[in-house]
Structure formats: structure tokens, C-alpha cells
Amino acid sequence: MRKITLAAAMIATAAFVLSGCSATTETSPAAESTGDKPVYVFLPKSLNNPYWVDARKGMEDEAAKLGVTAKFLGPDTDDAAAQVDIFDSILATKPAGIAISPNDPASVLDNIAKATAAGIPIIAWDGPVPNSDVLGYIGTDNVAAGVQAGEALAKSVGNKGKVAVVIGSLSAVNLNQRLEGVKKALAEHPDIQLVATQVSGESIATAQTASETILQANPDLAGFIGIGGSDLPGIAGALKSADKCGTVKAVGFDVVPQGIEGMNGGCVDALISQKPFGMTAQALQILVDFHNKSSKLEKNFVVDTGVVTVTPDTLSEFQKIAH
């Protein structure tokens, strides 16, 4: 947990942002609380992952099209306690709708219940929040995405050999679902052996250290798979340091600058894109519809925004369009 002074600073920062910057027009706290200028808020796991940059761009693009105000507020790094503090500050402004991607689903249950009790539409976006009061979930079907990632890894290693997993967190539901899908896919290939699973804490440096440890213990390793956004860059760094790019295959999530750099450098064989731009744009439309009481979605809806497997052969074409 971070120091209280830092948490307090984050709350103050969130309150300042809520009362200032927006995707469209300037909005005062009074206007937000009275509903004269509805404000929609997205609360991501963190702000330091390039994945969230694309997600924010999707929100801003859709906000401009819809003529609404939308804000993107979150902790600097994956920090469940800091995310809850920011959630508290968001609730105090009484926004028109909230989309939450939780670091730890259990940590935000009370705040979700408070939002619901206050009549604020709230949805799970990017990461599910099981057993909560959210109206529904929009994002990746993470089990299916894990299967697709596992299949990409199996193909890259020729359906045989030792492979290893690096995962950002074991408390995040979406990452565990991806891991479930990966294991499901690998189970279809009896000649593939999963020899290690290491946790990175969503840190590229830790992911690289974990990958280096796995490589030392398994000199005949055939491939890696990174489950969280920080994992593949760490894996690629370890492969580059060991001069094993291309020899040991690597698959991971999100078409972000580090992943693209790794692919262009021959250290990454497949990237699984969750299409964060389109996911967030669609999530904002859903929130606006709920606020306007025009939504056709029922309680506990699930909207799967799908994934795309990107390879060195398809990367250039993929990058021409915002996903």
C-alpha cells in the first residue's frame, strides 16, 4: 500500500482533473453535481501502460462524436488501494456514469454498491467484477482470448517443447481467465509442457527478471507467453539479453509500442490485440444510453469486443486502423 500522503495527493489530483480537463468542454464541479453538464468517468487499473493510452483515445474520440464530457482517471501504476481512493473522489462528484476496470474486484465492491444506490450507472469495462452491482460487462472474453494466445504460442513452437507463463497478477480476474484459456489451448497439444508460471506484479522489470530466471532453469525452453500488459516487454527484454530472440518464441497481449518494438526486433512472434480503442468508445456509448434511459441492454449484459492475433506479417496493415 502506498503512503497516506501519496494517496491523499492522488485524491486531490483526481478532484482537480474532474473539475477541469475534459474530452469536450470545461465543466465545473457544481455543474457536474447538479447534472447540468453530465460527466462520464472511466477508471482504469493504471495510467502507465500504453494499453490505456489507446483506451483513452477511444473514449475521447467517441466523446467528441457524441458531444459529451468524459474523463479518464486512475492511479499511476496498478494499485488497488489508490484506485479505491480515486473511486471515492469520483463518487463525490456524482457523475452521469462510471466504467471501472478493477485491479482487485473485491476492493471496489463497496464503491460499486454506493454508485448503484446513488443512481449512477456503472459498468465493468476491460476487466469483470463478479458478484457486484455493475449493470454488465464490456470487454474481452478473456478465456477465449487466452485460448487464442495459447494457440498462437503452440503454432510458433511447432506444437512441441517446454513453455512458460509470466502473469501480471493472480488477483485480477481477467488475467486469471486468460491463464485458464492458455492452459486449455495448450492441453490440446500433448507434446507441449508448461514448466513454469511466474508473477510480475505488472512490472516490466520484474517480468524480465522472472523470464531470465525461467531461462536459466530451462535452457531448452521453446517459448514464453505473457498474460498481462507488462509481461511481454519483460519477456522480450530477457530474450534480447540472452541472445535468444527468434530461438525462444514469445507471445503476449496488446499491440503497444513495446510489443511492436519487440516484434520488429525479432523477439515477439504474436501479439493479441484486445482492441482497446473500440472497446472504450463502445463503453462510453453504453454509459450514455443508460444515463439517457435509452439502453436496450438488460442487467448483467455481456458485450465481447473480441481480439485479433497480430503477427509480423500482419502488423503493418493492422497499425493503419485504430482498434
PDB file of C-alpha atoms in Angstrom:
ATOM      1  CA  MET A   1       0.000   0.000   0.000  1.00  0.00           C
ATOM      2  CA  ARG A   2       1.272   3.493  -0.732  1.00  0.00           C
ATOM      3  CA  LYS A   3       1.868   6.122   1.932  1.00  0.00           C
ATOM      4  CA  ILE A   4      -1.146   8.128   3.058  1.00  0.00           C
ATOM      5  CA  THR A   5       0.383  11.343   1.768  1.00  0.00           C
ATOM      6  CA  LEU A   6       0.618   9.919  -1.748  1.00  0.00           C
ATOM      7  CA  ALA A   7      -2.930   8.587  -1.632  1.00  0.00           C
ATOM      8  CA  ALA A   8      -4.147  11.988  -0.484  1.00  0.00           C
ATOM      9  CA  ALA A   9      -2.265  13.636  -3.299  1.00  0.00           C
ATOM     10  CA  MET A  10      -3.900  11.275  -5.773  1.00  0.00           C
ATOM     11  CA  ILE A  11      -7.334  12.168  -4.431  1.00  0.00           C
ATOM     12  CA  ALA A  12      -6.563  15.861  -4.774  1.00  0.00           C
ATOM     13  CA  THR A  13      -5.261  15.299  -8.292  1.00  0.00           C
ATOM     14  CA  ALA A  14      -8.349  13.335  -9.282  1.00  0.00           C
ATOM     15  CA  ALA A  15     -10.609  16.056  -7.878  1.00  0.00           C
ATOM     16  CA  PHE A  16      -8.667  18.697  -9.803  1.00  0.00           C
ATOM     17  CA  VAL A  17      -8.916  16.768 -13.058  1.00  0.00           C
ATOM     18  CA  LEU A  18     -12.604  16.151 -12.535  1.00  0.00           C
ATOM     19  CA  SER A  19     -13.174  19.870 -12.179  1.00  0.00           C
ATOM     20  CA  GLY A  20     -11.005  20.819 -15.141  1.00  0.00           C
ATOM     21  CA  CYS A  21      -9.918  18.841 -18.203  1.00  0.00           C
ATOM     22  CA  SER A  22     -12.460  17.006 -20.322  1.00  0.00           C
ATOM     23  CA  ALA A  23     -12.754  15.415 -23.713  1.00  0.00           C
ATOM     24  CA  THR A  24     -15.044  18.178 -24.904  1.00  0.00           C
ATOM     25  CA  THR A  25     -15.905  21.200 -22.750  1.00  0.00           C
ATOM     26  CA  GLU A  26     -14.840  22.676 -19.421  1.00  0.00           C
ATOM     27  CA  THR A  27     -17.154  21.643 -16.612  1.00  0.00           C
ATOM     28  CA  SER A  28     -17.342  22.997 -13.076  1.00  0.00           C
ATOM     29  CA  PRO A  29     -17.855  20.730 -10.041  1.00  0.00           C
ATOM     30  CA  ALA A  30     -21.217  22.387  -9.403  1.00  0.00           C
ATOM     31  CA  ALA A  31     -22.403  21.627 -12.921  1.00  0.00           C
ATOM     32  CA  GLU A  32     -21.339  18.003 -12.544  1.00  0.00           C
ATOM     33  CA  SER A  33     -23.140  17.563  -9.253  1.00  0.00           C
ATOM     34  CA  THR A  34     -26.376  19.170 -10.482  1.00  0.00           C
ATOM     35  CA  GLY A  35     -26.380  17.229 -13.726  1.00  0.00           C
ATOM     36  CA  ASP A  36     -26.429  20.344 -15.948  1.00  0.00           C
ATOM     37  CA  LYS A  37     -23.361  19.017 -17.716  1.00  0.00           C
ATOM     38  CA  PRO A  38     -23.267  15.212 -17.421  1.00  0.00           C
ATOM     39  CA  VAL A  39     -19.769  13.818 -16.957  1.00  0.00           C
ATOM     40  CA  TYR A  40     -18.820  10.204 -17.667  1.00  0.00           C
ATOM     41  CA  VAL A  41     -15.763   8.771 -15.933  1.00  0.00           C
ATOM     42  CA  PHE A  42     -13.517   5.863 -16.856  1.00  0.00           C
ATOM     43  CA  LEU A  43     -11.443   4.396 -14.025  1.00  0.00           C
ATOM     44  CA  PRO A  44      -8.641   2.193 -15.450  1.00  0.00           C
ATOM     45  CA  LYS A  45      -6.251  -0.003 -13.483  1.00  0.00           C
ATOM     46  CA  SER A  46      -3.404   2.436 -14.113  1.00  0.00           C
ATOM     47  CA  LEU A  47      -2.132   5.151 -16.412  1.00  0.00           C
ATOM     48  CA  ASN A  48       1.417   3.921 -17.036  1.00  0.00           C
ATOM     49  CA  ASN A  49       0.610   1.170 -19.546  1.00  0.00           C
ATOM     50  CA  PRO A  50       0.407   2.162 -23.244  1.00  0.00           C
ATOM     51  CA  TYR A  51      -2.712  -0.012 -23.481  1.00  0.00           C
ATOM     52  CA  TRP A  52      -4.578   2.652 -21.525  1.00  0.00           C
ATOM     53  CA  VAL A  53      -3.355   5.355 -23.904  1.00  0.00           C
ATOM     54  CA  ASP A  54      -5.265   3.694 -26.737  1.00  0.00           C
ATOM     55  CA  ALA A  55      -8.261   3.185 -24.440  1.00  0.00           C
ATOM     56  CA  ARG A  56      -8.289   6.870 -23.541  1.00  0.00           C
ATOM     57  CA  LYS A  57      -8.084   7.867 -27.208  1.00  0.00           C
ATOM     58  CA  GLY A  58     -11.148   5.725 -27.898  1.00  0.00           C
ATOM     59  CA  MET A  59     -13.046   7.490 -25.122  1.00  0.00           C
ATOM     60  CA  GLU A  60     -12.034  10.932 -26.348  1.00  0.00           C
ATOM     61  CA  ASP A  61     -12.915  10.145 -29.953  1.00  0.00           C
ATOM     62  CA  GLU A  62     -16.369   8.853 -29.023  1.00  0.00           C
ATOM     63  CA  ALA A  63     -16.988  11.745 -26.603  1.00  0.00           C
ATOM     64  CA  ALA A  64     -16.354  14.202 -29.426  1.00  0.00           C
ATOM     65  CA  LYS A  65     -18.776  12.337 -31.689  1.00  0.00           C
ATOM     66  CA  LEU A  66     -21.476  12.193 -29.014  1.00  0.00           C
ATOM     67  CA  GLY A  67     -20.917  15.743 -27.805  1.00  0.00           C
ATOM     68  CA  VAL A  68     -20.458  14.672 -24.177  1.00  0.00           C
ATOM     69  CA  THR A  69     -17.837  15.164 -21.494  1.00  0.00           C
ATOM     70  CA  ALA A  70     -15.750  12.155 -20.487  1.00  0.00           C
ATOM     71  CA  LYS A  71     -12.774  11.814 -18.159  1.00  0.00           C
ATOM     72  CA  PHE A  72     -10.097   9.164 -17.737  1.00  0.00           C
ATOM     73  CA  LEU A  73      -8.834   8.928 -14.140  1.00  0.00           C
ATOM     74  CA  GLY A  74      -6.717   6.283 -12.479  1.00  0.00           C
ATOM     75  CA  PRO A  75      -3.624   5.544 -10.376  1.00  0.00           C
ATOM     76  CA  ASP A  76      -0.192   5.936 -11.921  1.00  0.00           C
ATOM     77  CA  THR A  77       0.521   2.222 -11.503  1.00  0.00           C
ATOM     78  CA  ASP A  78      -1.538  -0.886 -10.792  1.00  0.00           C
ATOM     79  CA  ASP A  79      -2.510  -0.060  -7.204  1.00  0.00           C
ATOM     80  CA  ALA A  80      -5.804  -1.337  -5.813  1.00  0.00           C
ATOM     81  CA  ALA A  81      -5.805   0.941  -2.754  1.00  0.00           C
ATOM     82  CA  ALA A  82      -5.036   4.058  -4.813  1.00  0.00           C
ATOM     83  CA  GLN A  83      -7.757   3.103  -7.281  1.00  0.00           C
ATOM     84  CA  VAL A  84     -10.301   2.901  -4.445  1.00  0.00           C
ATOM     85  CA  ASP A  85      -9.246   6.361  -3.210  1.00  0.00           C
ATOM     86  CA  ILE A  86      -9.780   7.832  -6.669  1.00  0.00           C
ATOM     87  CA  PHE A  87     -13.110   5.990  -6.931  1.00  0.00           C
ATOM     88  CA  ASP A  88     -14.186   7.737  -3.702  1.00  0.00           C
ATOM     89  CA  SER A  89     -13.344  11.143  -5.153  1.00  0.00           C
ATOM     90  CA  ILE A  90     -15.232  10.327  -8.364  1.00  0.00           C
ATOM     91  CA  LEU A  91     -18.378   9.344  -6.462  1.00  0.00           C
ATOM     92  CA  ALA A  92     -18.318  12.672  -4.621  1.00  0.00           C
ATOM     93  CA  THR A  93     -18.827  14.494  -7.954  1.00  0.00           C
ATOM     94  CA  LYS A  94     -21.938  12.428  -8.835  1.00  0.00           C
ATOM     95  CA  PRO A  95     -21.024  11.654 -12.453  1.00  0.00           C
ATOM     96  CA  ALA A  96     -23.547  10.564 -15.067  1.00  0.00           C
ATOM     97  CA  GLY A  97     -21.888   7.157 -15.426  1.00  0.00           C
ATOM     98  CA  ILE A  98     -18.784   5.206 -14.467  1.00  0.00           C
ATOM     99  CA  ALA A  99     -16.797   2.476 -16.216  1.00  0.00           C
ATOM    100  CA  ILE A 100     -14.428   0.544 -13.949  1.00  0.00           C
ATOM    101  CA  SER A 101     -11.541  -1.795 -14.775  1.00  0.00           C
ATOM    102  CA  PRO A 102     -10.569  -3.121 -11.341  1.00  0.00           C
ATOM    103  CA  ASN A 103      -7.123  -4.027 -10.070  1.00  0.00           C
ATOM    104  CA  ASP A 104      -8.768  -6.163  -7.404  1.00  0.00           C
ATOM    105  CA  PRO A 105     -12.509  -6.739  -7.918  1.00  0.00           C
ATOM    106  CA  ALA A 106     -13.122  -7.296  -4.193  1.00  0.00           C
ATOM    107  CA  SER A 107     -11.680  -3.880  -3.361  1.00  0.00           C
ATOM    108  CA  VAL A 108     -14.261  -1.948  -5.404  1.00  0.00           C
ATOM    109  CA  LEU A 109     -17.433  -3.814  -4.424  1.00  0.00           C
ATOM    110  CA  ASP A 110     -18.443  -1.241  -1.796  1.00  0.00           C
ATOM    111  CA  ASN A 111     -17.900   1.699  -4.135  1.00  0.00           C
ATOM    112  CA  ILE A 112     -19.874  -0.006  -6.877  1.00  0.00           C
ATOM    113  CA  ALA A 113     -22.723  -0.548  -4.416  1.00  0.00           C
ATOM    114  CA  LYS A 114     -22.574   3.148  -3.429  1.00  0.00           C
ATOM    115  CA  ALA A 115     -22.741   4.223  -7.077  1.00  0.00           C
ATOM    116  CA  THR A 116     -25.724   1.976  -7.692  1.00  0.00           C
ATOM    117  CA  ALA A 117     -27.500   3.263  -4.571  1.00  0.00           C
ATOM    118  CA  ALA A 118     -26.914   6.824  -5.782  1.00  0.00           C
ATOM    119  CA  GLY A 119     -28.492   6.007  -9.149  1.00  0.00           C
ATOM    120  CA  ILE A 120     -25.214   6.283 -11.068  1.00  0.00           C
ATOM    121  CA  PRO A 121     -24.999   3.794 -13.959  1.00  0.00           C
ATOM    122  CA  ILE A 122     -21.828   1.759 -13.541  1.00  0.00           C
ATOM    123  CA  ILE A 123     -20.397  -0.899 -15.814  1.00  0.00           C
ATOM    124  CA  ALA A 124     -17.375  -3.190 -15.738  1.00  0.00           C
ATOM    125  CA  TRP A 125     -15.093  -2.376 -18.659  1.00  0.00           C
ATOM    126  CA  ASP A 126     -11.955  -4.249 -19.720  1.00  0.00           C
ATOM    127  CA  GLY A 127     -11.994  -6.335 -16.521  1.00  0.00           C
ATOM    128  CA  PRO A 128     -15.049  -8.043 -14.980  1.00  0.00           C
ATOM    129  CA  VAL A 129     -16.260  -7.547 -11.412  1.00  0.00           C
ATOM    130  CA  PRO A 130     -18.040 -10.782 -10.420  1.00  0.00           C
ATOM    131  CA  ASN A 131     -20.781 -10.734  -7.799  1.00  0.00           C
ATOM    132  CA  SER A 132     -21.160  -6.963  -7.914  1.00  0.00           C
ATOM    133  CA  ASP A 133     -23.881  -4.419  -8.686  1.00  0.00           C
ATOM    134  CA  VAL A 134     -22.462  -3.405 -12.078  1.00  0.00           C
ATOM    135  CA  LEU A 135     -25.020  -3.275 -14.865  1.00  0.00           C
ATOM    136  CA  GLY A 136     -22.872  -5.519 -17.050  1.00  0.00           C
ATOM    137  CA  TYR A 137     -19.503  -6.060 -18.674  1.00  0.00           C
ATOM    138  CA  ILE A 138     -17.951  -4.877 -21.920  1.00  0.00           C
ATOM    139  CA  GLY A 139     -14.536  -6.059 -22.961  1.00  0.00           C
ATOM    140  CA  THR A 140     -12.569  -9.101 -23.898  1.00  0.00           C
ATOM    141  CA  ASP A 141     -13.837 -12.631 -23.375  1.00  0.00           C
ATOM    142  CA  ASN A 142     -10.624 -13.379 -21.547  1.00  0.00           C
ATOM    143  CA  VAL A 143     -10.907 -17.157 -21.569  1.00  0.00           C
ATOM    144  CA  ALA A 144     -11.398 -17.113 -25.343  1.00  0.00           C
ATOM    145  CA  ALA A 145      -8.533 -14.623 -25.680  1.00  0.00           C
ATOM    146  CA  GLY A 146      -6.311 -16.906 -23.635  1.00  0.00           C
ATOM    147  CA  VAL A 147      -7.190 -19.808 -25.902  1.00  0.00           C
ATOM    148  CA  GLN A 148      -6.252 -17.711 -28.930  1.00  0.00           C
ATOM    149  CA  ALA A 149      -2.940 -16.741 -27.305  1.00  0.00           C
ATOM    150  CA  GLY A 150      -2.218 -20.358 -26.403  1.00  0.00           C
ATOM    151  CA  GLU A 151      -2.925 -21.460 -29.946  1.00  0.00           C
ATOM    152  CA  ALA A 152      -0.593 -18.759 -31.289  1.00  0.00           C
ATOM    153  CA  LEU A 153       2.165 -19.971 -28.973  1.00  0.00           C
ATOM    154  CA  ALA A 154       1.599 -23.609 -29.906  1.00  0.00           C
ATOM    155  CA  LYS A 155       1.857 -22.723 -33.589  1.00  0.00           C
ATOM    156  CA  SER A 156       5.026 -20.698 -33.062  1.00  0.00           C
ATOM    157  CA  VAL A 157       6.821 -23.562 -31.240  1.00  0.00           C
ATOM    158  CA  GLY A 158       5.719 -26.208 -33.741  1.00  0.00           C
ATOM    159  CA  ASN A 159       3.274 -27.799 -31.255  1.00  0.00           C
ATOM    160  CA  LYS A 160       6.022 -29.215 -29.050  1.00  0.00           C
ATOM    161  CA  GLY A 161       8.511 -28.286 -26.352  1.00  0.00           C
ATOM    162  CA  LYS A 162       8.680 -26.595 -22.972  1.00  0.00           C
ATOM    163  CA  VAL A 163       6.857 -23.299 -22.487  1.00  0.00           C
ATOM    164  CA  ALA A 164       6.478 -20.847 -19.611  1.00  0.00           C
ATOM    165  CA  VAL A 165       3.990 -18.194 -18.487  1.00  0.00           C
ATOM    166  CA  VAL A 166       4.588 -14.778 -16.962  1.00  0.00           C
ATOM    167  CA  ILE A 167       1.424 -13.239 -15.475  1.00  0.00           C
ATOM    168  CA  GLY A 168       0.955  -9.751 -14.070  1.00  0.00           C
ATOM    169  CA  SER A 169      -1.284 -10.592 -11.125  1.00  0.00           C
ATOM    170  CA  LEU A 170      -3.118 -13.523  -9.621  1.00  0.00           C
ATOM    171  CA  SER A 171      -5.792 -11.249  -8.092  1.00  0.00           C
ATOM    172  CA  ALA A 172      -7.043  -9.796 -11.387  1.00  0.00           C
ATOM    173  CA  VAL A 173      -9.989 -11.817 -12.686  1.00  0.00           C
ATOM    174  CA  ASN A 174      -9.293 -11.075 -16.338  1.00  0.00           C
ATOM    175  CA  LEU A 175      -5.664 -12.255 -16.138  1.00  0.00           C
ATOM    176  CA  ASN A 176      -6.659 -15.475 -14.419  1.00  0.00           C
ATOM    177  CA  GLN A 177      -9.269 -16.062 -17.100  1.00  0.00           C
ATOM    178  CA  ARG A 178      -6.624 -15.617 -19.796  1.00  0.00           C
ATOM    179  CA  LEU A 179      -4.384 -18.077 -17.987  1.00  0.00           C
ATOM    180  CA  GLU A 180      -7.283 -20.531 -17.903  1.00  0.00           C
ATOM    181  CA  GLY A 181      -7.686 -20.135 -21.658  1.00  0.00           C
ATOM    182  CA  VAL A 182      -3.957 -20.561 -22.296  1.00  0.00           C
ATOM    183  CA  LYS A 183      -3.893 -23.797 -20.316  1.00  0.00           C
ATOM    184  CA  LYS A 184      -6.995 -25.002 -22.145  1.00  0.00           C
ATOM    185  CA  ALA A 185      -5.338 -24.407 -25.522  1.00  0.00           C
ATOM    186  CA  LEU A 186      -2.014 -25.973 -24.533  1.00  0.00           C
ATOM    187  CA  ALA A 187      -3.809 -29.053 -23.210  1.00  0.00           C
ATOM    188  CA  GLU A 188      -4.769 -29.823 -26.809  1.00  0.00           C
ATOM    189  CA  HIS A 189      -1.067 -30.310 -27.616  1.00  0.00           C
ATOM    190  CA  PRO A 190       0.328 -33.263 -25.626  1.00  0.00           C
ATOM    191  CA  ASP A 191       3.874 -32.553 -26.755  1.00  0.00           C
ATOM    192  CA  ILE A 192       3.850 -29.113 -25.116  1.00  0.00           C
ATOM    193  CA  GLN A 193       4.821 -28.933 -21.447  1.00  0.00           C
ATOM    194  CA  LEU A 194       4.092 -25.897 -19.256  1.00  0.00           C
ATOM    195  CA  VAL A 195       7.133 -25.827 -16.963  1.00  0.00           C
ATOM    196  CA  ALA A 196       6.820 -22.518 -15.090  1.00  0.00           C
ATOM    197  CA  THR A 197       4.412 -19.734 -14.151  1.00  0.00           C
ATOM    198  CA  GLN A 198       5.860 -16.544 -12.642  1.00  0.00           C
ATOM    199  CA  VAL A 199       4.112 -13.387 -11.357  1.00  0.00           C
ATOM    200  CA  SER A 200       5.447  -9.997 -12.470  1.00  0.00           C
ATOM    201  CA  GLY A 201       3.329  -7.629 -10.405  1.00  0.00           C
ATOM    202  CA  GLU A 202       2.618  -5.779 -13.678  1.00  0.00           C
ATOM    203  CA  SER A 203       6.227  -4.592 -13.715  1.00  0.00           C
ATOM    204  CA  ILE A 204       8.300  -4.865 -16.889  1.00  0.00           C
ATOM    205  CA  ALA A 205      11.493  -5.074 -14.845  1.00  0.00           C
ATOM    206  CA  THR A 206      10.103  -7.869 -12.673  1.00  0.00           C
ATOM    207  CA  ALA A 207       8.757  -9.665 -15.749  1.00  0.00           C
ATOM    208  CA  GLN A 208      12.237  -9.551 -17.287  1.00  0.00           C
ATOM    209  CA  THR A 209      13.877 -10.855 -14.113  1.00  0.00           C
ATOM    210  CA  ALA A 210      11.308 -13.658 -13.865  1.00  0.00           C
ATOM    211  CA  SER A 211      11.877 -14.557 -17.517  1.00  0.00           C
ATOM    212  CA  GLU A 212      15.647 -14.631 -17.045  1.00  0.00           C
ATOM    213  CA  THR A 213      15.209 -16.973 -14.084  1.00  0.00           C
ATOM    214  CA  ILE A 214      12.994 -19.268 -16.153  1.00  0.00           C
ATOM    215  CA  LEU A 215      15.529 -19.298 -18.998  1.00  0.00           C
ATOM    216  CA  GLN A 216      18.356 -20.213 -16.639  1.00  0.00           C
ATOM    217  CA  ALA A 217      16.334 -23.077 -15.177  1.00  0.00           C
ATOM    218  CA  ASN A 218      15.162 -24.267 -18.607  1.00  0.00           C
ATOM    219  CA  PRO A 219      17.917 -23.774 -21.213  1.00  0.00           C
ATOM    220  CA  ASP A 220      15.865 -25.819 -23.690  1.00  0.00           C
ATOM    221  CA  LEU A 221      12.752 -23.641 -23.319  1.00  0.00           C
ATOM    222  CA  ALA A 222      10.769 -23.357 -26.562  1.00  0.00           C
ATOM    223  CA  GLY A 223       8.509 -20.417 -25.788  1.00  0.00           C
ATOM    224  CA  PHE A 224       7.004 -17.835 -23.449  1.00  0.00           C
ATOM    225  CA  ILE A 225       3.568 -16.342 -23.125  1.00  0.00           C
ATOM    226  CA  GLY A 226       2.906 -13.030 -21.361  1.00  0.00           C
ATOM    227  CA  ILE A 227      -0.550 -12.697 -19.812  1.00  0.00           C
ATOM    228  CA  GLY A 228      -0.556  -9.071 -18.615  1.00  0.00           C
ATOM    229  CA  GLY A 229       0.356  -5.905 -20.464  1.00  0.00           C
ATOM    230  CA  SER A 230       3.789  -5.557 -18.841  1.00  0.00           C
ATOM    231  CA  ASP A 231       4.760  -9.203 -19.211  1.00  0.00           C
ATOM    232  CA  LEU A 232       5.661  -9.485 -22.888  1.00  0.00           C
ATOM    233  CA  PRO A 233       8.004  -6.459 -22.868  1.00  0.00           C
ATOM    234  CA  GLY A 234       9.831  -8.075 -19.942  1.00  0.00           C
ATOM    235  CA  ILE A 235       9.989 -11.401 -21.738  1.00  0.00           C
ATOM    236  CA  ALA A 236      11.339  -9.707 -24.873  1.00  0.00           C
ATOM    237  CA  GLY A 237      13.969  -7.938 -22.788  1.00  0.00           C
ATOM    238  CA  ALA A 238      15.117 -11.227 -21.293  1.00  0.00           C
ATOM    239  CA  LEU A 239      15.305 -12.887 -24.698  1.00  0.00           C
ATOM    240  CA  LYS A 240      17.299  -9.996 -26.122  1.00  0.00           C
ATOM    241  CA  SER A 241      19.738 -10.075 -23.199  1.00  0.00           C
ATOM    242  CA  ALA A 242      20.204 -13.828 -23.627  1.00  0.00           C
ATOM    243  CA  ASP A 243      20.520 -13.525 -27.408  1.00  0.00           C
ATOM    244  CA  LYS A 244      17.576 -15.888 -27.817  1.00  0.00           C
ATOM    245  CA  CYS A 245      15.194 -13.737 -29.868  1.00  0.00           C
ATOM    246  CA  GLY A 246      13.667 -15.979 -32.510  1.00  0.00           C
ATOM    247  CA  THR A 247      15.103 -19.102 -30.919  1.00  0.00           C
ATOM    248  CA  VAL A 248      12.713 -18.944 -27.961  1.00  0.00           C
ATOM    249  CA  LYS A 249       9.277 -17.879 -29.169  1.00  0.00           C
ATOM    250  CA  ALA A 250       7.217 -15.188 -27.398  1.00  0.00           C
ATOM    251  CA  VAL A 251       3.512 -14.385 -27.485  1.00  0.00           C
ATOM    252  CA  GLY A 252       1.680 -11.794 -25.432  1.00  0.00           C
ATOM    253  CA  PHE A 253      -1.101  -9.267 -25.120  1.00  0.00           C
ATOM    254  CA  ASP A 254      -1.654  -5.815 -26.583  1.00  0.00           C
ATOM    255  CA  VAL A 255      -0.288  -4.085 -29.653  1.00  0.00           C
ATOM    256  CA  VAL A 256       1.542  -1.319 -27.792  1.00  0.00           C
ATOM    257  CA  PRO A 257       4.894   0.360 -28.564  1.00  0.00           C
ATOM    258  CA  GLN A 258       6.966  -2.102 -26.504  1.00  0.00           C
ATOM    259  CA  GLY A 259       5.296  -5.091 -28.151  1.00  0.00           C
ATOM    260  CA  ILE A 260       5.668  -3.570 -31.603  1.00  0.00           C
ATOM    261  CA  GLU A 261       9.342  -2.845 -30.935  1.00  0.00           C
ATOM    262  CA  GLY A 262       9.842  -6.417 -29.782  1.00  0.00           C
ATOM    263  CA  MET A 263       8.137  -7.778 -32.865  1.00  0.00           C
ATOM    264  CA  ASN A 264      10.125  -5.561 -35.220  1.00  0.00           C
ATOM    265  CA  GLY A 265      13.288  -6.675 -33.426  1.00  0.00           C
ATOM    266  CA  GLY A 266      12.501 -10.352 -33.935  1.00  0.00           C
ATOM    267  CA  CYS A 267      11.833 -11.034 -30.232  1.00  0.00           C
ATOM    268  CA  VAL A 268       8.000 -11.302 -30.409  1.00  0.00           C
ATOM    269  CA  ASP A 269       6.131 -13.768 -32.596  1.00  0.00           C
ATOM    270  CA  ALA A 270       2.484 -12.848 -31.952  1.00  0.00           C
ATOM    271  CA  LEU A 271       0.528 -10.065 -30.253  1.00  0.00           C
ATOM    272  CA  ILE A 272      -3.069 -10.484 -29.090  1.00  0.00           C
ATOM    273  CA  SER A 273      -4.884  -7.178 -29.548  1.00  0.00           C
ATOM    274  CA  GLN A 274      -7.887  -6.502 -27.299  1.00  0.00           C
ATOM    275  CA  LYS A 275      -8.886  -3.511 -29.425  1.00  0.00           C
ATOM    276  CA  PRO A 276      -8.902  -1.014 -26.512  1.00  0.00           C
ATOM    277  CA  PHE A 277      -9.816   1.996 -28.681  1.00  0.00           C
ATOM    278  CA  GLY A 278     -13.068   0.482 -29.925  1.00  0.00           C
ATOM    279  CA  MET A 279     -13.815  -1.194 -26.585  1.00  0.00           C
ATOM    280  CA  THR A 280     -13.741   2.109 -24.709  1.00  0.00           C
ATOM    281  CA  ALA A 281     -15.638   4.006 -27.390  1.00  0.00           C
ATOM    282  CA  GLN A 282     -18.423   1.433 -27.234  1.00  0.00           C
ATOM    283  CA  ALA A 283     -18.386   1.522 -23.427  1.00  0.00           C
ATOM    284  CA  LEU A 284     -18.983   5.279 -23.444  1.00  0.00           C
ATOM    285  CA  GLN A 285     -21.958   4.857 -25.769  1.00  0.00           C
ATOM    286  CA  ILE A 286     -23.367   2.265 -23.359  1.00  0.00           C
ATOM    287  CA  LEU A 287     -22.995   4.637 -20.397  1.00  0.00           C
ATOM    288  CA  VAL A 288     -24.647   7.493 -22.298  1.00  0.00           C
ATOM    289  CA  ASP A 289     -27.561   5.240 -23.234  1.00  0.00           C
ATOM    290  CA  PHE A 290     -28.036   4.135 -19.622  1.00  0.00           C
ATOM    291  CA  HIS A 291     -27.909   7.738 -18.414  1.00  0.00           C
ATOM    292  CA  ASN A 292     -30.486   8.750 -21.027  1.00  0.00           C
ATOM    293  CA  LYS A 293     -32.585   5.680 -20.169  1.00  0.00           C
ATOM    294  CA  SER A 294     -32.480   4.614 -23.804  1.00  0.00           C
ATOM    295  CA  SER A 295     -30.363   1.475 -23.433  1.00  0.00           C
ATOM    296  CA  LYS A 296     -31.678  -1.774 -24.847  1.00  0.00           C
ATOM    297  CA  LEU A 297     -29.188  -3.791 -22.802  1.00  0.00           C
ATOM    298  CA  GLU A 298     -30.508  -5.810 -19.896  1.00  0.00           C
ATOM    299  CA  LYS A 299     -28.975  -6.098 -16.425  1.00  0.00           C
ATOM    300  CA  ASN A 300     -25.919  -8.382 -16.370  1.00  0.00           C
ATOM    301  CA  PHE A 301     -25.269  -7.829 -20.084  1.00  0.00           C
ATOM    302  CA  VAL A 302     -22.010  -9.077 -21.585  1.00  0.00           C
ATOM    303  CA  VAL A 303     -20.526  -7.460 -24.683  1.00  0.00           C
ATOM    304  CA  ASP A 304     -17.492  -9.300 -26.068  1.00  0.00           C
ATOM    305  CA  THR A 305     -15.373  -6.897 -28.112  1.00  0.00           C
ATOM    306  CA  GLY A 306     -13.148  -9.685 -29.430  1.00  0.00           C
ATOM    307  CA  VAL A 307      -9.411  -9.995 -30.034  1.00  0.00           C
ATOM    308  CA  VAL A 308      -7.135 -10.143 -33.060  1.00  0.00           C
ATOM    309  CA  THR A 309      -3.892 -12.106 -33.365  1.00  0.00           C
ATOM    310  CA  VAL A 310      -1.228  -9.903 -34.946  1.00  0.00           C
ATOM    311  CA  THR A 311       1.946 -11.403 -36.449  1.00  0.00           C
ATOM    312  CA  PRO A 312       4.977  -9.827 -38.125  1.00  0.00           C
ATOM    313  CA  ASP A 313       3.266 -10.425 -41.467  1.00  0.00           C
ATOM    314  CA  THR A 314       0.082  -8.573 -40.474  1.00  0.00           C
ATOM    315  CA  LEU A 315       1.451  -5.873 -38.137  1.00  0.00           C
ATOM    316  CA  SER A 316       1.886  -3.125 -40.741  1.00  0.00           C
ATOM    317  CA  GLU A 317      -1.666  -3.465 -42.050  1.00  0.00           C
ATOM    318  CA  PHE A 318      -3.092  -3.716 -38.514  1.00  0.00           C
ATOM    319  CA  GLN A 319      -1.463  -0.433 -37.499  1.00  0.00           C
ATOM    320  CA  LYS A 320      -3.235   1.524 -40.238  1.00  0.00           C
ATOM    321  CA  ILE A 321      -6.528   1.431 -38.310  1.00  0.00           C
ATOM    322  CA  ALA A 322      -7.365   2.378 -34.712  1.00  0.00           C
ATOM    323  CA  HIS A 323      -8.626  -0.735 -32.954  1.00  0.00           C
TER     324      HIS A 323
END
